[in-house]
Amino acid sequence: MAKRRKVGNLMALAVLSALVQQPMHPYQMASVLREHGKDQNMKIKWGSLYTVVQNLEKHGLIEAAESLRQGGRPERTVYRITEAGRAELTDWVRELLSTPEQEQSRFTAALSVMAVLSPREAADLLSQRLIALDKALAARRSALAEAAREVPRLFLIEEEYELAVAEAEIGFVRGLLGELTSGTFPGLADWQAFSETGIVPPELAELMERGLHPQ
Amino acid sequence: MAKRRKVGNLMALAVLSALVQQPMHPYQMASVLREHGKDQNMKIKWGSLYTVVQNLEKHGLIEAAESLRQGGRPERTVYRITEAGRAELTDWVRELLSTPEQEQSRFTAALSVMAVLSPREAADLLSQRLIALDKALAARRSALAEAAREVPRLFLIEEEYELAVAEAEIGFVRGLLGELTSGTFPGLADWQAFSETGIVPPELAELMERGLHPQ
DNA sequence: TCTTGATTACTCGTTCACGAGTATACGCAT
DNA sequence: ATGCGTATACTCGTGAACGAGTAATCAAGA
């Protein structure tokens, strides 16, 4: 059972891991994360970054090391990780690594309401997705290969994982698309009829009622 | 480019799709979604549900149809979808289906900071994950097979997708675990040394500095 | 020299997400 | 009849997530 973290945002994890390397101030964290390609998967949201840093401090996971002001007006506070912060980091990573937890993806949500479109259109949109996915995969693959020449695999492993998942998605979409365009997808005729006439085939009508058990 | 939705929460998508079938009041939406197994992927969060319904109404995507009070005190407002709501729903589904967008997963985050643990421990945790994943996959597979006897595939397609992704994750974890336990993972010795002594091997030290370009 | 644009480094107000809490009705066992 | 657990149907306050806005510095060009 995933225990409630004092600071649950995954950006907090990134901040802690950045501070393990060396103390730094918030803006520098952002640069470091960006250089590590973290902004690819996780756009840096400024509001969140500063809130997260504040919360981490409030809970004693990080602390202000010094506060230097030079030239530029706004005083930059350099933070360092505390012992409690290190403990939280390792404990958190342990939990995240060992305990799978299904998260909802936007694509899953889309698939679950795909029936509101016509099968033709759905197929059309899926083929657009497929093209985009293929392109993105190729780009990421070559970027990974490029990076692998300098950076040890340990620090690229998350990208490898993402690529594996992306491949699976591509396989799924390709398969589904094949069934839709070849007409072998079961129930395609009913779906087609429904989307044209708005009439739910009798054997489906019964199913749609189920679960409503009105009142 | 994903346009900004008036109501961006994916629960709004679920609400709209529920209301396409028939008008209903918020609590009934929750029941319907639950019966459709939506609570598996997306725990129903009461606060969000009512906020989302409010926002949908505010933006004219749904409207109050009637407000009946019978027996039970709290007045239940029945909502129905508007034309604008239907348009938003289809447009949104179109976008979600056609446009991939990488979302960050907790496991990806975990992998990206895996280096803070020792390779031994990481392997250990990954094998725990693998066991849990296998078990969950088996359960979901048989649940899907069960459901497929009654429900047309069109309405189970999102679960098929999730299973495909889950299989890919299992494959990845199994592979990584294999490399870690067999010792074929590149850089394993360095990682091991670092986790025991805290000393970063010289060729890595240089890498860790990179991206910091202090000030 | 003066302006312009890019970079650094945040701040602030709004929106959003949530989950614990509340309150009533209904069925059923005592 | 009366108490008790469970299902129904929300409400509300807290706290998190954001993203546009601000403001200073610096470098380079006109």
Tab-separated table of C-alpha atoms (C1' of nucleotides) in Angstrom:
chain	number	residue	atom	x	y	z
A	1	MET	CA	0.000	0.000	0.000
A	2	ALA	CA	1.547	3.191	-1.194
A	3	LYS	CA	2.130	5.215	1.921
A	4	ARG	CA	1.214	8.857	1.836
A	5	ARG	CA	4.294	10.965	1.127
A	6	LYS	CA	4.739	14.332	2.794
A	7	VAL	CA	5.439	15.696	-0.664
A	8	GLY	CA	3.889	13.429	-3.242
A	9	ASN	CA	4.636	15.278	-6.463
A	10	LEU	CA	7.099	13.405	-8.662
A	11	MET	CA	8.928	16.659	-9.173
A	12	ALA	CA	9.892	16.375	-5.526
A	13	LEU	CA	11.635	13.126	-6.381
A	14	ALA	CA	13.552	14.850	-9.136
A	15	VAL	CA	14.491	17.702	-6.811
A	16	LEU	CA	15.722	15.330	-4.122
A	17	SER	CA	17.773	13.363	-6.618
A	18	ALA	CA	19.292	16.556	-7.978
A	19	LEU	CA	20.223	17.692	-4.473
A	20	VAL	CA	21.866	14.362	-3.715
A	21	GLN	CA	24.549	15.284	-6.235
A	22	GLN	CA	25.172	18.713	-4.788
A	23	PRO	CA	23.423	21.651	-3.101
A	24	MET	CA	21.874	24.158	-5.453
A	25	HIS	CA	19.223	26.804	-5.795
A	26	PRO	CA	15.835	26.214	-7.414
A	27	TYR	CA	16.574	27.691	-10.768
A	28	GLN	CA	19.711	25.605	-11.036
A	29	MET	CA	17.668	22.506	-10.265
A	30	ALA	CA	15.556	23.355	-13.265
A	31	SER	CA	18.651	23.654	-15.465
A	32	VAL	CA	20.061	20.390	-14.204
A	33	LEU	CA	16.816	18.568	-14.783
A	34	ARG	CA	16.582	20.070	-18.216
A	35	GLU	CA	20.078	18.992	-19.138
A	36	HIS	CA	19.283	15.510	-17.986
A	37	GLY	CA	16.397	15.455	-20.424
A	38	LYS	CA	13.873	15.396	-17.637
A	39	ASP	CA	11.987	18.186	-19.284
A	40	GLN	CA	11.190	15.862	-22.146
A	41	ASN	CA	8.981	13.661	-20.010
A	42	MET	CA	8.110	16.294	-17.469
A	43	LYS	CA	7.799	19.875	-18.509
A	44	ILE	CA	9.180	22.098	-15.801
A	45	LYS	CA	6.324	23.940	-14.219
A	46	TRP	CA	7.635	26.917	-12.381
A	47	GLY	CA	4.880	27.264	-9.896
A	48	SER	CA	5.208	23.626	-8.951
A	49	LEU	CA	8.963	23.758	-8.644
A	50	TYR	CA	8.924	26.528	-6.076
A	51	THR	CA	5.966	25.085	-4.203
A	52	VAL	CA	7.662	21.709	-4.075
A	53	VAL	CA	10.922	23.185	-2.818
A	54	GLN	CA	9.017	25.060	-0.142
A	55	ASN	CA	7.168	21.956	0.941
A	56	LEU	CA	10.316	19.878	1.004
A	57	GLU	CA	11.853	22.478	3.265
A	58	LYS	CA	8.788	22.637	5.458
A	59	HIS	CA	8.990	18.900	6.012
A	60	GLY	CA	12.681	18.982	6.734
A	61	LEU	CA	13.719	16.987	3.685
A	62	ILE	CA	15.880	19.807	2.408
A	63	GLU	CA	17.271	22.911	4.094
A	64	ALA	CA	18.622	26.267	3.076
A	65	ALA	CA	22.413	26.128	2.971
A	66	GLU	CA	23.150	29.718	2.113
A	67	SER	CA	21.474	32.631	0.546
A	68	LEU	CA	23.595	34.540	-1.860
A	69	ARG	CA	22.789	37.723	-3.585
A	70	GLN	CA	25.219	38.878	-6.248
A	71	GLY	CA	24.490	41.308	-8.965
A	72	GLY	CA	21.035	40.078	-9.771
A	73	ARG	CA	18.522	41.325	-7.285
A	74	PRO	CA	16.422	38.342	-6.322
A	75	GLU	CA	18.156	36.528	-3.539
A	76	ARG	CA	18.900	32.951	-4.492
A	77	THR	CA	18.610	30.418	-1.755
A	78	VAL	CA	20.828	27.392	-2.120
A	79	TYR	CA	19.286	24.237	-0.704
A	80	ARG	CA	20.886	21.032	0.424
A	81	ILE	CA	19.321	17.669	1.143
A	82	THR	CA	19.019	16.555	4.770
A	83	GLU	CA	19.441	13.099	6.225
A	84	ALA	CA	15.674	12.790	6.399
A	85	GLY	CA	15.571	13.794	2.752
A	86	ARG	CA	18.016	11.070	1.771
A	87	ALA	CA	15.989	8.538	3.702
A	88	GLU	CA	12.787	9.702	2.045
A	89	LEU	CA	14.401	9.535	-1.372
A	90	THR	CA	15.624	5.967	-1.035
A	91	ASP	CA	12.437	4.811	0.609
A	92	TRP	CA	10.376	6.401	-2.095
A	93	VAL	CA	12.430	4.898	-4.899
A	94	ARG	CA	12.134	1.520	-3.238
A	95	GLU	CA	8.392	1.806	-3.198
A	96	LEU	CA	8.116	3.085	-6.756
A	97	LEU	CA	10.368	0.349	-8.080
A	98	SER	CA	8.808	-2.537	-6.256
A	99	THR	CA	5.130	-1.673	-6.337
A	100	PRO	CA	3.311	-1.382	-9.625
A	101	GLU	CA	0.350	0.906	-9.630
A	102	GLN	CA	-1.787	1.435	-12.654
A	103	GLU	CA	-2.069	4.989	-13.757
A	104	GLN	CA	-4.627	6.171	-16.198
A	105	SER	CA	-3.358	7.321	-19.536
A	106	ARG	CA	-5.103	9.732	-21.845
A	107	PHE	CA	-5.040	7.193	-24.620
A	108	THR	CA	-6.814	4.638	-22.437
A	109	ALA	CA	-9.488	7.220	-21.740
A	110	ALA	CA	-9.790	7.934	-25.441
A	111	LEU	CA	-10.168	4.254	-26.304
A	112	SER	CA	-12.869	3.838	-23.710
A	113	VAL	CA	-15.027	6.415	-25.431
A	114	MET	CA	-13.964	5.660	-28.987
A	115	ALA	CA	-17.475	4.352	-29.692
A	116	VAL	CA	-18.810	7.892	-29.963
A	117	LEU	CA	-17.002	8.229	-33.282
A	118	SER	CA	-17.685	6.280	-36.446
A	119	PRO	CA	-15.369	3.339	-37.113
A	120	ARG	CA	-14.124	5.083	-40.234
A	121	GLU	CA	-13.121	8.156	-38.359
A	122	ALA	CA	-11.625	6.175	-35.513
A	123	ALA	CA	-9.476	4.281	-37.988
A	124	ASP	CA	-8.455	7.514	-39.610
A	125	LEU	CA	-7.406	9.082	-36.331
A	126	LEU	CA	-5.578	5.951	-35.252
A	127	SER	CA	-3.576	5.979	-38.430
A	128	GLN	CA	-2.598	9.573	-37.740
A	129	ARG	CA	-1.507	8.499	-34.281
A	130	LEU	CA	0.455	5.621	-35.705
A	131	ILE	CA	2.386	7.903	-38.001
A	132	ALA	CA	3.164	10.296	-35.173
A	133	LEU	CA	4.176	7.445	-32.890
A	134	ASP	CA	6.492	5.945	-35.475
A	135	LYS	CA	8.137	9.259	-36.088
A	136	ALA	CA	8.563	10.011	-32.403
A	137	LEU	CA	9.929	6.546	-31.734
A	138	ALA	CA	12.528	6.840	-34.464
A	139	ALA	CA	13.617	10.216	-33.145
A	140	ARG	CA	13.857	9.015	-29.581
A	141	ARG	CA	15.692	5.880	-30.604
A	142	SER	CA	18.388	7.783	-32.387
A	143	ALA	CA	18.629	10.329	-29.586
A	144	LEU	CA	19.105	7.451	-27.168
A	145	ALA	CA	21.749	5.849	-29.347
A	146	GLU	CA	23.514	9.196	-29.525
A	147	ALA	CA	23.408	9.695	-25.775
A	148	ALA	CA	24.548	6.127	-25.132
A	149	ARG	CA	27.938	6.990	-26.603
A	150	GLU	CA	28.679	9.270	-23.683
A	151	VAL	CA	26.354	8.360	-20.863
A	152	PRO	CA	26.352	4.974	-19.112
A	153	ARG	CA	23.285	2.880	-19.626
A	154	LEU	CA	22.296	3.188	-15.980
A	155	PHE	CA	21.377	6.800	-16.569
A	156	LEU	CA	19.425	6.095	-19.722
A	157	ILE	CA	17.451	3.145	-18.484
A	158	GLU	CA	14.240	5.096	-18.061
A	159	GLU	CA	14.332	6.101	-21.684
A	160	GLU	CA	14.836	2.482	-22.682
A	161	TYR	CA	11.739	1.645	-20.721
A	162	GLU	CA	9.722	4.393	-22.339
A	163	LEU	CA	10.777	3.159	-25.753
A	164	ALA	CA	9.723	-0.383	-24.893
A	165	VAL	CA	6.307	0.885	-23.880
A	166	ALA	CA	6.079	3.068	-26.975
A	167	GLU	CA	6.798	0.028	-29.127
A	168	ALA	CA	4.005	-1.854	-27.430
A	169	GLU	CA	1.628	0.992	-28.062
A	170	ILE	CA	2.609	1.077	-31.708
A	171	GLY	CA	2.042	-2.658	-31.985
A	172	PHE	CA	-1.362	-2.332	-30.417
A	173	VAL	CA	-2.445	0.560	-32.584
A	174	ARG	CA	-1.178	-1.136	-35.709
A	175	GLY	CA	-3.082	-4.291	-34.843
A	176	LEU	CA	-6.298	-2.493	-34.040
A	177	LEU	CA	-6.037	-0.399	-37.137
A	178	GLY	CA	-5.522	-3.514	-39.212
A	179	GLU	CA	-8.677	-5.059	-37.845
A	180	LEU	CA	-10.654	-1.899	-38.460
A	181	THR	CA	-9.510	-1.384	-42.038
A	182	SER	CA	-9.733	-5.033	-43.014
A	183	GLY	CA	-13.161	-5.266	-41.440
A	184	THR	CA	-12.255	-8.167	-39.189
A	185	PHE	CA	-12.950	-6.273	-36.005
A	186	PRO	CA	-15.890	-8.051	-34.341
A	187	GLY	CA	-19.084	-6.047	-34.139
A	188	LEU	CA	-17.855	-3.585	-36.730
A	189	ALA	CA	-21.128	-3.694	-38.653
A	190	ASP	CA	-23.159	-2.847	-35.542
A	191	TRP	CA	-20.844	-0.028	-34.695
A	192	GLN	CA	-21.025	1.296	-38.218
A	193	ALA	CA	-24.816	1.121	-38.210
A	194	PHE	CA	-25.028	2.852	-34.890
A	195	SER	CA	-22.781	5.690	-35.957
A	196	GLU	CA	-24.826	6.267	-39.094
A	197	THR	CA	-28.330	5.936	-37.746
A	198	GLY	CA	-27.885	6.463	-34.030
A	199	ILE	CA	-29.784	3.242	-33.481
A	200	VAL	CA	-28.309	0.869	-30.947
A	201	PRO	CA	-28.603	-2.751	-32.087
A	202	PRO	CA	-30.948	-4.668	-29.788
A	203	GLU	CA	-28.320	-6.929	-28.249
A	204	LEU	CA	-26.288	-3.881	-27.350
A	205	ALA	CA	-29.197	-1.865	-26.043
A	206	GLU	CA	-29.641	-4.347	-23.267
A	207	LEU	CA	-25.976	-4.022	-22.333
A	208	MET	CA	-26.055	-0.260	-22.170
A	209	GLU	CA	-28.906	-0.371	-19.713
A	210	ARG	CA	-27.006	-2.669	-17.473
A	211	GLY	CA	-25.167	-0.871	-14.776
A	212	LEU	CA	-27.585	1.965	-14.728
A	213	HIS	CA	-30.105	0.077	-12.585
A	214	PRO	CA	-32.003	3.340	-12.364
A	215	GLN	CA	-32.661	4.510	-8.887
B	1	MET	CA	-0.876	21.075	-30.266
B	2	ALA	CA	-3.320	20.018	-27.635
B	3	LYS	CA	-5.750	22.875	-27.349
B	4	ARG	CA	-6.735	24.011	-23.902
B	5	ARG	CA	-9.985	22.403	-22.847
B	6	LYS	CA	-12.477	24.367	-20.774
B	7	VAL	CA	-12.584	21.342	-18.488
B	8	GLY	CA	-9.393	19.381	-18.852
B	9	ASN	CA	-9.830	16.669	-16.260
B	10	LEU	CA	-10.248	13.226	-17.803
B	11	MET	CA	-13.129	12.628	-15.441
B	12	ALA	CA	-14.980	15.256	-17.459
B	13	LEU	CA	-14.573	13.004	-20.475
B	14	ALA	CA	-16.080	10.116	-18.559
B	15	VAL	CA	-18.952	12.297	-17.373
B	16	LEU	CA	-19.699	13.519	-20.875
B	17	SER	CA	-19.645	10.005	-22.262
B	18	ALA	CA	-21.971	8.817	-19.499
B	19	LEU	CA	-24.391	11.635	-20.240
B	20	VAL	CA	-24.418	10.795	-23.929
B	21	GLN	CA	-26.229	7.595	-23.056
B	22	GLN	CA	-28.834	9.295	-20.916
B	23	PRO	CA	-29.357	12.189	-18.509
B	24	MET	CA	-28.513	11.446	-14.919
B	25	HIS	CA	-27.497	12.961	-11.625
B	26	PRO	CA	-23.920	12.999	-10.344
B	27	TYR	CA	-24.189	10.110	-7.984
B	28	GLN	CA	-25.647	7.961	-10.721
B	29	MET	CA	-22.732	8.910	-12.971
B	30	ALA	CA	-20.454	7.501	-10.337
B	31	SER	CA	-22.410	4.241	-10.258
B	32	VAL	CA	-22.404	3.960	-14.023
B	33	LEU	CA	-18.700	4.571	-14.255
B	34	ARG	CA	-18.106	2.078	-11.512
B	35	GLU	CA	-20.167	-0.606	-13.231
B	36	HIS	CA	-18.249	0.012	-16.406
B	37	GLY	CA	-15.065	-0.748	-14.566
B	38	LYS	CA	-13.850	2.807	-14.882
B	39	ASP	CA	-13.086	2.873	-11.192
B	40	GLN	CA	-10.382	0.298	-11.808
B	41	ASN	CA	-8.244	2.688	-13.816
B	42	MET	CA	-9.620	5.826	-12.251
B	43	LYS	CA	-10.713	5.813	-8.651
B	44	ILE	CA	-13.788	7.940	-8.262
B	45	LYS	CA	-12.884	11.032	-6.373
B	46	TRP	CA	-15.970	12.650	-4.995
B	47	GLY	CA	-14.665	16.136	-4.754
B	48	SER	CA	-13.498	16.033	-8.353
B	49	LEU	CA	-16.744	14.590	-9.630
B	50	TYR	CA	-18.852	17.409	-8.267
B	51	THR	CA	-16.344	20.074	-9.224
B	52	VAL	CA	-16.152	18.689	-12.740
B	53	VAL	CA	-19.934	18.586	-13.089
B	54	GLN	CA	-20.113	22.173	-11.905
B	55	ASN	CA	-17.476	23.286	-14.364
B	56	LEU	CA	-19.094	21.436	-17.224
B	57	GLU	CA	-22.322	23.219	-16.442
B	58	LYS	CA	-20.594	26.564	-16.134
B	59	HIS	CA	-19.158	26.137	-19.608
B	60	GLY	CA	-22.453	25.070	-21.083
B	61	LEU	CA	-21.371	21.527	-21.914
B	62	ILE	CA	-24.085	20.044	-19.743
B	63	GLU	CA	-27.231	21.529	-18.227
B	64	ALA	CA	-29.640	20.744	-15.430
B	65	ALA	CA	-32.613	18.876	-16.793
B	66	GLU	CA	-34.659	18.561	-13.653
B	67	SER	CA	-34.181	18.637	-9.975
B	68	LEU	CA	-36.060	15.992	-8.144
B	69	ARG	CA	-36.355	15.552	-4.472
B	70	GLN	CA	-38.049	12.402	-3.276
B	71	GLY	CA	-37.848	10.944	0.148
B	72	GLY	CA	-34.153	11.565	0.642
B	73	ARG	CA	-33.441	15.129	1.579
B	74	PRO	CA	-30.595	16.257	-0.626
B	75	GLU	CA	-32.038	17.463	-3.892
B	76	ARG	CA	-30.648	15.536	-6.816
B	77	THR	CA	-30.044	17.499	-9.964
B	78	VAL	CA	-30.294	15.499	-13.159
B	79	TYR	CA	-27.972	16.739	-15.880
B	80	ARG	CA	-28.117	16.257	-19.596
B	81	ILE	CA	-25.470	16.879	-22.212
B	82	THR	CA	-25.867	19.884	-24.513
B	83	GLU	CA	-25.023	20.174	-28.172
B	84	ALA	CA	-21.851	22.022	-27.234
B	85	GLY	CA	-21.086	19.152	-24.887
B	86	ARG	CA	-21.460	16.578	-27.642
B	87	ALA	CA	-19.227	18.634	-29.881
B	88	GLU	CA	-16.631	18.962	-27.145
B	89	LEU	CA	-16.753	15.238	-26.476
B	90	THR	CA	-16.176	14.184	-30.066
B	91	ASP	CA	-13.565	16.842	-30.631
B	92	TRP	CA	-11.750	15.815	-27.503
B	93	VAL	CA	-11.817	12.120	-28.370
B	94	ARG	CA	-10.523	12.963	-31.807
B	95	GLU	CA	-7.609	14.799	-30.325
B	96	LEU	CA	-6.831	12.146	-27.733
B	97	LEU	CA	-6.931	9.361	-30.289
B	98	SER	CA	-4.919	11.036	-32.982
B	99	THR	CA	-2.295	12.870	-30.998
B	100	PRO	CA	0.152	10.958	-28.840
B	101	GLU	CA	1.499	12.832	-25.903
B	102	GLN	CA	3.984	11.341	-23.556
B	103	GLU	CA	2.915	11.304	-19.983
B	104	GLN	CA	5.277	10.647	-17.178
B	105	SER	CA	4.825	7.438	-15.283
B	106	ARG	CA	5.884	6.795	-11.719
B	107	PHE	CA	7.968	3.843	-12.815
B	108	THR	CA	9.862	5.996	-15.292
B	109	ALA	CA	10.613	8.399	-12.478
B	110	ALA	CA	11.746	5.528	-10.315
B	111	LEU	CA	14.083	4.173	-12.994
B	112	SER	CA	15.616	7.579	-13.499
B	113	VAL	CA	16.751	7.678	-9.883
B	114	MET	CA	17.427	3.978	-9.477
B	115	ALA	CA	21.134	4.733	-9.182
B	116	VAL	CA	20.681	5.900	-5.597
B	117	LEU	CA	20.151	2.275	-4.585
B	118	SER	CA	22.661	-0.530	-4.774
B	119	PRO	CA	22.359	-2.830	-7.786
B	120	ARG	CA	21.553	-5.708	-5.459
B	121	GLU	CA	18.672	-3.910	-3.900
B	122	ALA	CA	17.414	-2.614	-7.213
B	123	ALA	CA	17.357	-6.153	-8.558
B	124	ASP	CA	15.549	-7.311	-5.498
B	125	LEU	CA	12.868	-4.655	-5.783
B	126	LEU	CA	12.475	-5.264	-9.494
B	127	SER	CA	11.867	-8.920	-8.878
B	128	GLN	CA	9.160	-8.013	-6.396
B	129	ARG	CA	7.611	-5.800	-9.031
B	130	LEU	CA	7.824	-8.550	-11.571
B	131	ILE	CA	5.925	-10.927	-9.332
B	132	ALA	CA	3.228	-8.354	-8.662
B	133	LEU	CA	2.983	-7.483	-12.342
B	134	ASP	CA	2.635	-11.098	-13.367
B	135	LYS	CA	-0.057	-11.675	-10.841
B	136	ALA	CA	-1.988	-8.549	-11.791
B	137	LEU	CA	-1.694	-9.363	-15.470
B	138	ALA	CA	-3.081	-12.853	-14.997
B	139	ALA	CA	-5.995	-11.500	-12.991
B	140	ARG	CA	-6.790	-8.806	-15.510
B	141	ARG	CA	-6.487	-11.221	-18.392
B	142	SER	CA	-9.021	-13.591	-16.954
B	143	ALA	CA	-11.321	-10.755	-15.969
B	144	LEU	CA	-11.165	-9.522	-19.537
B	145	ALA	CA	-11.876	-12.970	-20.925
B	146	GLU	CA	-14.825	-13.224	-18.575
B	147	ALA	CA	-16.205	-9.846	-19.598
B	148	ALA	CA	-15.681	-10.598	-23.277
B	149	ARG	CA	-18.362	-13.271	-23.074
B	150	GLU	CA	-21.007	-10.626	-22.542
B	151	VAL	CA	-19.614	-7.303	-23.654
B	152	PRO	CA	-18.584	-6.548	-27.242
B	153	ARG	CA	-14.924	-6.004	-27.820
B	154	LEU	CA	-15.459	-2.358	-28.693
B	155	PHE	CA	-16.191	-1.653	-25.056
B	156	LEU	CA	-13.223	-3.600	-23.761
B	157	ILE	CA	-10.640	-2.247	-26.120
B	158	GLU	CA	-9.049	0.039	-23.564
B	159	GLU	CA	-8.418	-2.906	-21.297
B	160	GLU	CA	-6.803	-4.771	-24.159
B	161	TYR	CA	-4.514	-1.814	-24.624
B	162	GLU	CA	-3.612	-1.673	-20.980
B	163	LEU	CA	-2.776	-5.361	-21.026
B	164	ALA	CA	-0.546	-4.894	-24.050
B	165	VAL	CA	1.332	-2.164	-22.235
B	166	ALA	CA	1.514	-4.238	-19.081
B	167	GLU	CA	3.068	-7.086	-21.056
B	168	ALA	CA	5.674	-4.732	-22.436
B	169	GLU	CA	6.500	-3.545	-18.949
B	170	ILE	CA	6.858	-7.110	-17.768
B	171	GLY	CA	9.144	-7.873	-20.661
B	172	PHE	CA	11.285	-4.879	-19.897
B	173	VAL	CA	11.534	-5.610	-16.196
B	174	ARG	CA	12.320	-9.261	-16.830
B	175	GLY	CA	15.060	-8.287	-19.256
B	176	LEU	CA	16.611	-5.712	-16.988
B	177	LEU	CA	16.433	-8.039	-14.041
B	178	GLY	CA	18.154	-10.724	-16.060
B	179	GLU	CA	21.033	-8.418	-16.889
B	180	LEU	CA	21.374	-7.338	-13.296
B	181	THR	CA	21.383	-10.811	-11.807
B	182	SER	CA	23.585	-12.339	-14.477
B	183	GLY	CA	25.994	-9.446	-14.168
B	184	THR	CA	25.862	-8.569	-17.864
B	185	PHE	CA	24.506	-5.087	-17.268
B	186	PRO	CA	27.189	-2.674	-18.489
B	187	GLY	CA	28.786	-0.568	-15.790
B	188	LEU	CA	27.509	-2.832	-13.058
B	189	ALA	CA	30.857	-2.951	-11.320
B	190	ASP	CA	31.110	0.834	-11.160
B	191	TRP	CA	27.602	1.085	-9.847
B	192	GLN	CA	28.316	-1.561	-7.234
B	193	ALA	CA	31.501	0.193	-6.157
B	194	PHE	CA	29.776	3.514	-5.914
B	195	SER	CA	26.944	2.164	-3.813
B	196	GLU	CA	29.395	0.550	-1.394
B	197	THR	CA	31.943	3.287	-1.066
B	198	GLY	CA	30.116	6.369	-2.249
B	199	ILE	CA	33.008	7.040	-4.581
B	200	VAL	CA	32.092	8.005	-8.091
B	201	PRO	CA	34.411	6.404	-10.662
B	202	PRO	CA	36.464	9.080	-12.434
B	203	GLU	CA	34.859	8.665	-15.836
B	204	LEU	CA	31.454	9.133	-14.242
B	205	ALA	CA	32.464	12.059	-12.095
B	206	GLU	CA	33.026	14.097	-15.180
B	207	LEU	CA	29.553	13.233	-16.425
B	208	MET	CA	27.848	14.222	-13.248
B	209	GLU	CA	29.381	17.672	-13.439
B	210	ARG	CA	28.086	18.147	-16.910
B	211	GLY	CA	24.852	19.977	-17.053
B	212	LEU	CA	25.506	21.801	-13.865
B	213	HIS	CA	27.666	24.454	-15.561
B	214	PRO	CA	27.512	26.359	-12.288
B	215	GLN	CA	26.304	29.891	-12.656
C	1	DT	C1'	24.731	55.401	-26.138
C	2	DC	C1'	20.529	53.476	-26.357
C	3	DT	C1'	17.610	49.849	-27.422
C	4	DT	C1'	16.318	45.244	-27.985
C	5	DG	C1'	16.131	40.534	-26.988
C	6	DA	C1'	17.508	36.727	-24.429
C	7	DT	C1'	18.377	34.685	-19.931
C	8	DT	C1'	17.936	34.376	-15.103
C	9	DA	C1'	15.115	33.946	-11.240
C	10	DC	C1'	11.364	34.008	-9.282
C	11	DT	C1'	6.037	35.585	-7.388
C	12	DC	C1'	1.311	35.592	-7.197
C	13	DG	C1'	-3.451	34.678	-7.923
C	14	DT	C1'	-6.414	31.470	-9.739
C	15	DT	C1'	-7.962	27.132	-10.698
C	16	DC	C1'	-8.097	22.337	-9.545
C	17	DA	C1'	-8.061	17.962	-6.977
C	18	DC	C1'	-9.181	15.770	-3.320
C	19	DG	C1'	-10.906	13.080	0.732
C	20	DA	C1'	-12.796	13.340	5.071
C	21	DG	C1'	-16.934	14.589	6.921
C	22	DT	C1'	-22.150	14.995	7.100
C	23	DA	C1'	-26.754	13.671	6.961
C	24	DT	C1'	-30.635	11.137	5.743
C	25	DA	C1'	-33.195	7.027	4.385
C	26	DC	C1'	-33.852	2.143	4.147
C	27	DG	C1'	-33.739	-2.624	5.291
C	28	DC	C1'	-33.420	-6.049	8.711
C	29	DA	C1'	-32.433	-8.290	12.740
C	30	DT	C1'	-33.511	-8.141	17.729
D	1	DA	C1'	-40.520	-0.749	17.999
D	2	DT	C1'	-36.044	0.174	17.925
D	3	DG	C1'	-31.507	0.111	17.131
D	4	DC	C1'	-27.753	-0.540	13.695
D	5	DG	C1'	-25.347	-1.025	9.676
D	6	DT	C1'	-25.180	0.158	4.885
D	7	DA	C1'	-26.194	2.746	0.760
D	8	DT	C1'	-27.240	7.237	-1.023
D	9	DA	C1'	-25.971	11.820	-2.049
D	10	DC	C1'	-23.504	15.183	-1.475
D	11	DT	C1'	-20.436	19.631	0.898
D	12	DC	C1'	-16.569	21.984	2.243
D	13	DG	C1'	-11.995	23.256	3.502
D	14	DT	C1'	-7.358	22.434	2.608
D	15	DG	C1'	-3.717	22.128	-0.039
D	16	DA	C1'	-1.549	21.329	-4.553
D	17	DA	C1'	-0.703	22.619	-9.506
D	18	DC	C1'	-0.158	25.768	-12.437
D	19	DG	C1'	1.244	29.501	-15.876
D	20	DA	C1'	1.220	34.147	-16.836
D	21	DG	C1'	3.425	37.979	-15.224
D	22	DT	C1'	7.461	40.653	-13.331
D	23	DA	C1'	11.818	42.368	-12.982
D	24	DA	C1'	16.558	42.512	-13.109
D	25	DT	C1'	20.942	41.589	-15.740
D	26	DC	C1'	23.778	41.025	-19.677
D	27	DA	C1'	25.373	41.029	-24.331
D	28	DA	C1'	25.284	42.693	-28.750
D	29	DG	C1'	23.905	45.466	-32.388
D	30	DA	C1'	22.325	50.122	-34.393
